[in-house]
Structures are given as structure tokens and as C-alpha cells.
Coordinates of C-alpha atoms and ligand atoms in Angstrom, one line a residue:
M14 CA -0.3 -3.8 17.2
P15 CA -0.9 -0.9 14.8
F16 CA -0.6 -3.1 11.6
I17 CA -3.2 -5.7 12.4
K18 CA -6.4 -5.2 10.4
S19 CA -9.6 -7.1 10.2
Y20 CA -10.8 -8.4 6.8
G21 CA -13.8 -10.2 5.3
D22 CA -14.7 -13.8 4.7
N23 CA -12.9 -13.8 1.3
G24 CA -9.7 -12.8 3.0
V25 CA -9.4 -9.7 1.0
L26 CA -9.7 -6.2 2.4
E27 CA -12.0 -4.0 0.3
R28 CA -9.2 -1.4 -0.1
D29 CA -6.7 -4.1 -1.1
A30 CA -9.0 -5.9 -3.6
P31 CA -7.6 -4.1 -6.7
M32 CA -4.3 -5.9 -6.1
K33 CA -6.0 -9.0 -7.4
S34 CA -6.1 -7.6 -11.0
M35 CA -2.4 -8.7 -10.9
K36 CA -2.9 -12.5 -11.3
L37 CA 0.3 -13.5 -9.4
Y38 CA -1.8 -12.6 -6.3
T39 CA -4.8 -14.7 -7.0
N40 CA -5.1 -18.3 -5.7
V41 CA -2.0 -17.9 -3.5
Q42 CA -2.9 -21.2 -1.8
R43 CA -1.5 -22.8 -5.1
I44 CA 1.8 -23.5 -3.4
H45 CA 0.0 -26.3 -1.5
N46 CA -0.7 -27.9 -4.9
E47 CA 3.1 -27.9 -5.6
L48 CA 3.8 -29.4 -2.2
A49 CA 1.2 -32.1 -2.7
A50 CA 2.7 -32.9 -6.1
L51 CA 6.0 -33.6 -4.2
G52 CA 4.1 -35.9 -1.8
I53 CA 4.2 -33.4 1.1
G54 CA 1.0 -33.4 3.1
P55 CA -0.9 -30.3 4.4
D56 CA 0.4 -30.6 7.9
A57 CA 3.9 -32.0 7.3
A58 CA 6.9 -30.2 8.6
L59 CA 8.8 -28.3 5.9
R60 CA 12.4 -27.4 5.1
V61 CA 13.1 -23.9 3.6
D62 CA 14.7 -25.5 0.5
Q63 CA 11.5 -27.5 -0.3
L64 CA 9.7 -24.1 -0.6
T65 CA 12.2 -21.9 -2.4
P66 CA 11.3 -23.1 -5.9
F67 CA 7.8 -21.8 -5.3
D68 CA 7.8 -19.0 -2.6
Q69 CA 10.1 -16.3 -4.2
Y70 CA 7.9 -13.8 -6.0
H71 CA 10.8 -11.9 -7.6
Y72 CA 13.4 -12.8 -10.3
F73 CA 16.2 -15.3 -9.9
G74 CA 14.9 -16.7 -6.7
T75 CA 17.4 -17.3 -3.9
D76 CA 20.3 -16.2 -6.1
A77 CA 19.0 -12.7 -5.9
V78 CA 18.6 -12.9 -2.1
D79 CA 22.2 -14.3 -1.8
E80 CA 23.4 -11.3 -3.8
A81 CA 21.7 -9.0 -1.2
L82 CA 23.2 -11.0 1.7
V83 CA 26.7 -10.4 0.3
V84 CA 26.1 -6.6 0.6
L85 CA 24.2 -6.7 3.9
Q86 CA 26.5 -9.0 5.9
L87 CA 23.7 -9.9 8.4
Q88 CA 24.6 -11.5 11.7
P89 CA 22.6 -13.7 14.1
G90 CA 20.4 -11.2 15.8
S91 CA 20.5 -8.5 13.1
R92 CA 17.1 -6.9 12.7
V93 CA 15.6 -6.9 9.2
L94 CA 12.4 -5.4 7.9
D95 CA 11.1 -7.0 4.7
V96 CA 8.7 -4.6 3.0
G97 CA 6.1 -6.5 0.9
S98 CA 7.2 -9.9 2.0
G99 CA 4.7 -11.9 -0.2
I100 CA 4.3 -15.5 1.0
G101 CA 7.5 -15.1 3.0
G102 CA 10.1 -16.8 0.8
P103 CA 12.9 -14.2 1.1
A104 CA 12.3 -13.8 4.9
R105 CA 12.4 -17.5 5.7
Y106 CA 15.5 -18.0 3.5
I107 CA 17.4 -15.1 5.2
A108 CA 16.4 -16.2 8.7
A109 CA 17.5 -19.8 8.1
K110 CA 20.7 -18.8 6.4
T111 CA 21.9 -16.0 8.7
G112 CA 20.1 -16.3 12.1
A113 CA 18.8 -12.7 11.6
H114 CA 15.4 -11.7 13.0
I115 CA 13.0 -10.6 10.2
T116 CA 9.8 -8.7 10.4
A117 CA 7.9 -9.7 7.2
L118 CA 5.4 -6.9 6.4
E119 CA 2.8 -7.9 3.9
L120 CA -0.3 -5.9 2.7
Q121 CA -2.5 -8.7 1.5
P122 CA -4.1 -10.8 4.2
D123 CA -4.3 -14.0 2.1
L124 CA -0.6 -13.9 1.3
H125 CA 0.2 -13.0 4.9
E126 CA -1.8 -16.1 6.2
V127 CA 0.0 -18.5 3.8
A128 CA 3.3 -17.0 4.8
R129 CA 2.7 -17.4 8.5
E130 CA 1.6 -21.0 8.0
L131 CA 4.6 -22.0 6.0
T132 CA 7.0 -20.2 8.4
A133 CA 5.5 -22.2 11.3
R134 CA 5.8 -25.4 9.4
C135 CA 9.5 -24.6 8.9
G136 CA 10.0 -24.0 12.6
L137 CA 11.1 -20.4 12.0
S138 CA 8.3 -18.5 13.8
S139 CA 10.7 -17.3 16.5
R140 CA 12.9 -15.6 13.9
V141 CA 10.3 -14.5 11.3
E142 CA 7.5 -12.3 12.6
H143 CA 4.7 -11.9 10.0
V144 CA 2.8 -8.7 10.2
C145 CA -0.2 -7.9 8.0
G146 CA -0.1 -4.2 7.1
N147 CA 0.8 -1.3 4.9
I148 CA 4.3 0.3 5.0
L149 CA 2.5 3.6 4.3
D150 CA 0.8 3.4 7.7
G151 CA 4.2 4.5 9.0
A152 CA 3.9 2.8 12.3
L153 CA 7.5 1.6 12.5
T154 CA 10.3 3.5 14.3
E155 CA 14.1 3.1 14.4
S156 CA 14.1 -0.6 15.0
Y157 CA 15.8 -2.1 12.0
D158 CA 19.5 -2.5 11.0
V159 CA 18.4 -3.3 7.4
I160 CA 15.4 -3.0 5.1
I161 CA 15.0 -5.3 2.2
S162 CA 12.3 -5.0 -0.4
F163 CA 12.0 -7.2 -3.5
L164 CA 9.6 -6.0 -6.2
C165 CA 7.2 -4.3 -3.8
F166 CA 7.9 -0.6 -4.2
L167 CA 6.7 -0.7 -7.8
H168 CA 3.2 -1.0 -6.3
I169 CA 3.6 2.3 -4.3
P170 CA 3.5 5.5 -6.4
D171 CA 3.8 7.8 -3.3
R172 CA 7.5 7.6 -3.0
A173 CA 7.8 10.5 -0.6
K174 CA 5.6 8.8 1.9
L175 CA 7.2 5.4 1.3
F176 CA 10.8 6.5 1.8
A177 CA 9.9 8.6 4.8
A178 CA 8.3 5.5 6.4
C179 CA 11.4 3.4 5.5
R180 CA 13.8 6.1 6.9
A181 CA 11.8 6.2 10.1
A182 CA 11.9 2.4 10.5
L183 CA 15.7 2.3 10.1
K184 CA 18.2 2.7 12.9
P185 CA 20.8 5.5 12.3
G186 CA 23.4 4.2 9.9
G187 CA 21.0 1.4 8.6
V188 CA 21.0 0.2 5.0
M189 CA 18.1 -0.4 2.5
Y190 CA 18.4 -3.0 -0.3
I191 CA 15.7 -2.7 -3.0
E192 CA 14.8 -4.5 -6.2
D193 CA 12.3 -2.5 -8.2
F194 CA 11.0 -1.4 -11.6
G195 CA 11.8 2.0 -13.1
K196 CA 10.5 4.0 -16.1
P197 CA 13.0 4.0 -18.9
R198 CA 11.0 6.1 -21.4
P199 CA 7.6 7.7 -21.8
L200 CA 4.8 5.1 -22.1
S201 CA 1.9 4.6 -24.5
A202 CA -1.7 4.6 -23.2
D203 CA -1.8 0.8 -23.7
E204 CA 1.4 0.3 -21.7
V205 CA 0.2 2.5 -18.9
R206 CA -3.0 0.4 -18.8
A207 CA -1.2 -2.9 -18.8
L208 CA 1.1 -1.7 -16.1
S209 CA -1.7 -0.4 -13.9
V210 CA -4.1 -3.3 -14.3
K211 CA -1.9 -6.4 -14.8
V212 CA 1.1 -5.4 -12.7
Q213 CA -0.5 -2.9 -10.2
C214 CA 2.0 -0.2 -11.1
A215 CA 0.2 3.1 -11.0
G216 CA 3.3 5.1 -11.8
L217 CA 7.1 4.4 -11.9
P218 CA 9.9 6.9 -11.5
G219 CA 12.8 7.5 -13.8
R220 CA 16.3 7.0 -12.4
A221 CA 16.9 10.7 -11.6
E222 CA 13.5 11.0 -10.0
Y223 CA 14.2 7.9 -7.9
E224 CA 17.5 9.3 -6.6
S225 CA 15.9 12.6 -5.8
H226 CA 13.1 10.9 -3.7
L227 CA 15.7 8.9 -1.8
A228 CA 17.8 12.0 -1.1
T229 CA 14.8 14.0 0.1
A230 CA 14.0 11.3 2.6
G231 CA 17.5 11.5 4.0
F232 CA 19.2 8.5 2.3
A233 CA 22.8 8.8 1.2
D234 CA 25.5 6.7 -0.5
V235 CA 22.9 5.6 -3.1
S236 CA 24.1 3.0 -5.6
M237 CA 21.7 2.1 -8.5
T238 CA 22.4 -0.8 -10.9
D239 CA 20.4 -1.3 -14.1
V240 CA 19.6 -5.0 -14.4
T241 CA 17.0 -4.6 -17.2
A242 CA 18.7 -7.0 -19.7
A243 CA 18.9 -9.8 -17.1
W244 CA 15.2 -9.3 -16.1
K245 CA 14.1 -9.2 -19.7
D246 CA 15.8 -12.6 -20.3
F247 CA 14.4 -14.0 -17.0
T248 CA 10.8 -13.0 -17.7
A249 CA 10.9 -14.3 -21.2
S250 CA 12.3 -17.7 -20.2
R251 CA 9.9 -17.9 -17.2
L252 CA 7.0 -17.5 -19.7
A253 CA 8.5 -20.0 -22.2
M254 CA 9.1 -22.7 -19.5
F255 CA 5.6 -22.1 -18.0
R256 CA 4.0 -22.6 -21.4
A257 CA 6.1 -25.7 -22.2
A258 CA 4.9 -27.3 -18.9
R259 CA 1.2 -26.2 -19.4
A260 CA -0.2 -29.8 -19.3
R261 CA 1.7 -30.6 -16.2
N262 CA 0.7 -27.4 -14.5
I263 CA -3.0 -27.9 -15.3
E264 CA -2.7 -31.4 -13.7
V265 CA -1.1 -30.0 -10.5
H266 CA -3.2 -26.9 -10.2
R267 CA -6.3 -26.3 -12.4
Q268 CA -6.9 -24.5 -15.6
E269 CA -8.0 -21.2 -14.0
I270 CA -4.9 -20.9 -11.9
V271 CA -2.7 -21.7 -14.9
D272 CA -4.5 -19.2 -17.1
D273 CA -4.1 -16.5 -14.4
L274 CA -0.4 -17.0 -14.1
D275 CA 0.0 -17.2 -17.9
D276 CA -1.7 -13.8 -18.2
F277 CA 0.6 -12.3 -15.6
Y278 CA 3.8 -13.8 -16.8
G279 CA 2.9 -12.9 -20.4
A280 CA 2.1 -9.2 -19.5
V281 CA 5.4 -8.7 -17.7
A282 CA 7.5 -10.4 -20.4
Q283 CA 5.9 -8.2 -23.0
L284 CA 6.5 -5.0 -21.1
F285 CA 10.2 -5.9 -20.7
Q286 CA 10.4 -7.0 -24.4
D287 CA 9.0 -3.6 -25.4
G288 CA 11.4 -1.7 -23.2
A289 CA 8.5 -0.2 -21.2
I290 CA 10.0 -1.1 -17.8
S291 CA 13.5 -1.2 -16.4
G292 CA 15.0 -3.3 -13.6
L293 CA 16.8 -1.6 -10.8
K294 CA 18.8 -2.8 -7.8
I295 CA 19.3 0.0 -5.3
I296 CA 21.4 0.2 -2.1
A297 CA 20.9 3.3 0.1
R298 CA 22.2 4.2 3.6
Ligands
SAM306 C1 6.0 -9.1 -6.2 S1 5.5 -9.4 -4.5 C2 7.1 -9.8 -3.9 C3 7.0 -10.6 -2.6 C4 8.4 -10.9 -1.9 N1 9.1 -9.7 -1.7 C5 9.1 -11.8 -2.7 O1 10.1 -11.4 -3.4 O2 8.8 -13.0 -2.7 C6 5.3 -7.8 -3.8 C7 4.5 -7.8 -2.5 O3 4.4 -6.5 -1.9 C8 3.2 -6.3 -1.3 N2 2.9 -4.9 -1.1 C9 2.4 -4.0 -2.0 N3 2.2 -2.8 -1.5 C10 2.5 -2.9 -0.2 C11 2.4 -2.0 0.9 N4 2.0 -0.8 0.7 N5 2.8 -2.4 2.2 C12 3.2 -3.7 2.4 N6 3.2 -4.7 1.4 C13 2.9 -4.3 0.1 C14 2.2 -7.1 -2.2 O4 1.0 -7.4 -1.6 C15 3.0 -8.3 -2.6 O5 2.8 -9.4 -1.8

């Protein structure tokens, strides 16, 4: 298995450690606190719908995934690659809803392990295969009808290598559905720093640059929808709701976890508020 890597006692590969400056990715075991608050024990069987309020690390949760499913028209047995699958929320939801087979590729070992455990507890391990690895390793070839990727590509500045790896993983005629950030205008030094440290974005493309990278990798029929306004509202209300529930959240988790998430939600809401990032939905064939 080319993607399997070994990692240290702290569950974090040295080369992946900087990802943890983005506080969404610290304490990823916190989903177990939410389940405990619902009275669900650590070994209990789970349903996908019990997890979806907590396991979707993108905007608008399963509504966004449903929107993708309308486009993708997956069938039982369709083969899907989820690039940057996080703790497995979209992959489990799609497998349960469509019967498709998903390879859930996740870079960070701690997220991968939580994902695998939750999938097993949902009884979905035969349809969701969790793989810990880096899409840039380029080890996948022409196996997939569909690639999905929700808010992962923003972490990968080398778009030439990324899209070449995606193109190689798709069967001829396959389709790729992406949710991603774009760069709507030149950024100040403070904005560049906030993006790179708090959101792990080392560089975002403008719209024309995005289209040119896709074309160079061999993608055609590209449709790109700007969803910045909706994502600006979403990130602002996510922060407001999180702050309104601060006392409850500290009771369920602990203060350090709540402060980390507050820091992350606050940084992203501010960047959208200031017009420093845009939201893009892209379909390419
Ligand atoms: C914001 S999360 C979204 C997770 C998931 N797509 C979801 O919507 O719930 C982005 C994920 O992409 C992963 N990621 C970043 N770079 C990656 C790479 N080069 N290869 C595989 N996964 C990557 C991160 O570790 C993170 O878990």
C-alpha cells in the first residue's frame, strides 16, 4: 500500500505537524465528547445521522454534500475518491445514501484514525476504505468514476502536481467536484500571515489561474460557481452560535478545545468579512 506511513507516539508526522497551527485540526477526538453528551458510549454502534452534526469539516454540512450528489448521480458500486476526507463525514454520508464505494484519503494520521473508528462503528467499513496519505504522492491510477474534495485543495499550493494526480486517479470521462477557496484580490501581509498560519493556506489561485491549472491537467467542461456570499454568512453565524454556546461547549469539551475552535472560526469569519478569500464550487470532467 503506497499510502501507508508510520508516525510517532503523538500521532502526528513530523512533516504534517504544521497542519496543527490550524486549530480545527487539534483535539480531533473531541467528537467523542459530543457523542458522550448525547449519552452514546465509546464502543456503541453509531448511525451516520448521529455523527453528521459533528463530522462535516466544510460549510453547510450534508446539504452541501447533497448538492454534489445531485450533480454526480452516483450508483451502488460507483467508485469515488474523497481527497482530504477529514474524519470521514462526507464519505460515510455518501456511502450510506448511495451505496457507492469510497476511498477516503486523509493526510493527517490522527484524523484518519478517528475516521476509521467511526466508520467501523457505523458498519460501513466494506464501503468506505480509509487511506492515510498525501494526494501529491500520486500513487493512484485510473480507478475512480468520481473525485470529490471539500475544502482540502486550499491546503495544496502546488496545483499542477495536485491536478495531475487527480487526473491520473480518474477513469476516462470521470468527473471531479470541488469546494475550495480562491483569491479574490491582492492580500495584505497580515492577511497572508493569517491565511498561512491559521488556515494553512500557503497560496490561493485567482479564478482565471484556477481554470488554467485545470485545463493544463487535461480537465474540460469546467463550471465554477462563486459562493462567497453564502460562505461569508455561514462562517459569521457559525462563530456567533459557537460563542453564544460557550458555557455549554466548555462543559462538554474543555476550555482549551473551545479556545482553539474559537480562534479558528474567528480567523476564517474575519477573512470572509474582509473579502480576503472567496468560495468556489467547481465541476470539471
Ligand atoms: C477542512 S478539512 C475537510 C475534511 C472533509 N473534506 C470534510 O469536508 O469534512 C480538509 C482536509 O484535507 C486534508 N488534507 C490536506 N492536504 C492534504 C493532502 N495533500 N492529501 C490528503 N489530504 C489532505 C487535511 O488534513 C484535512 O483533514
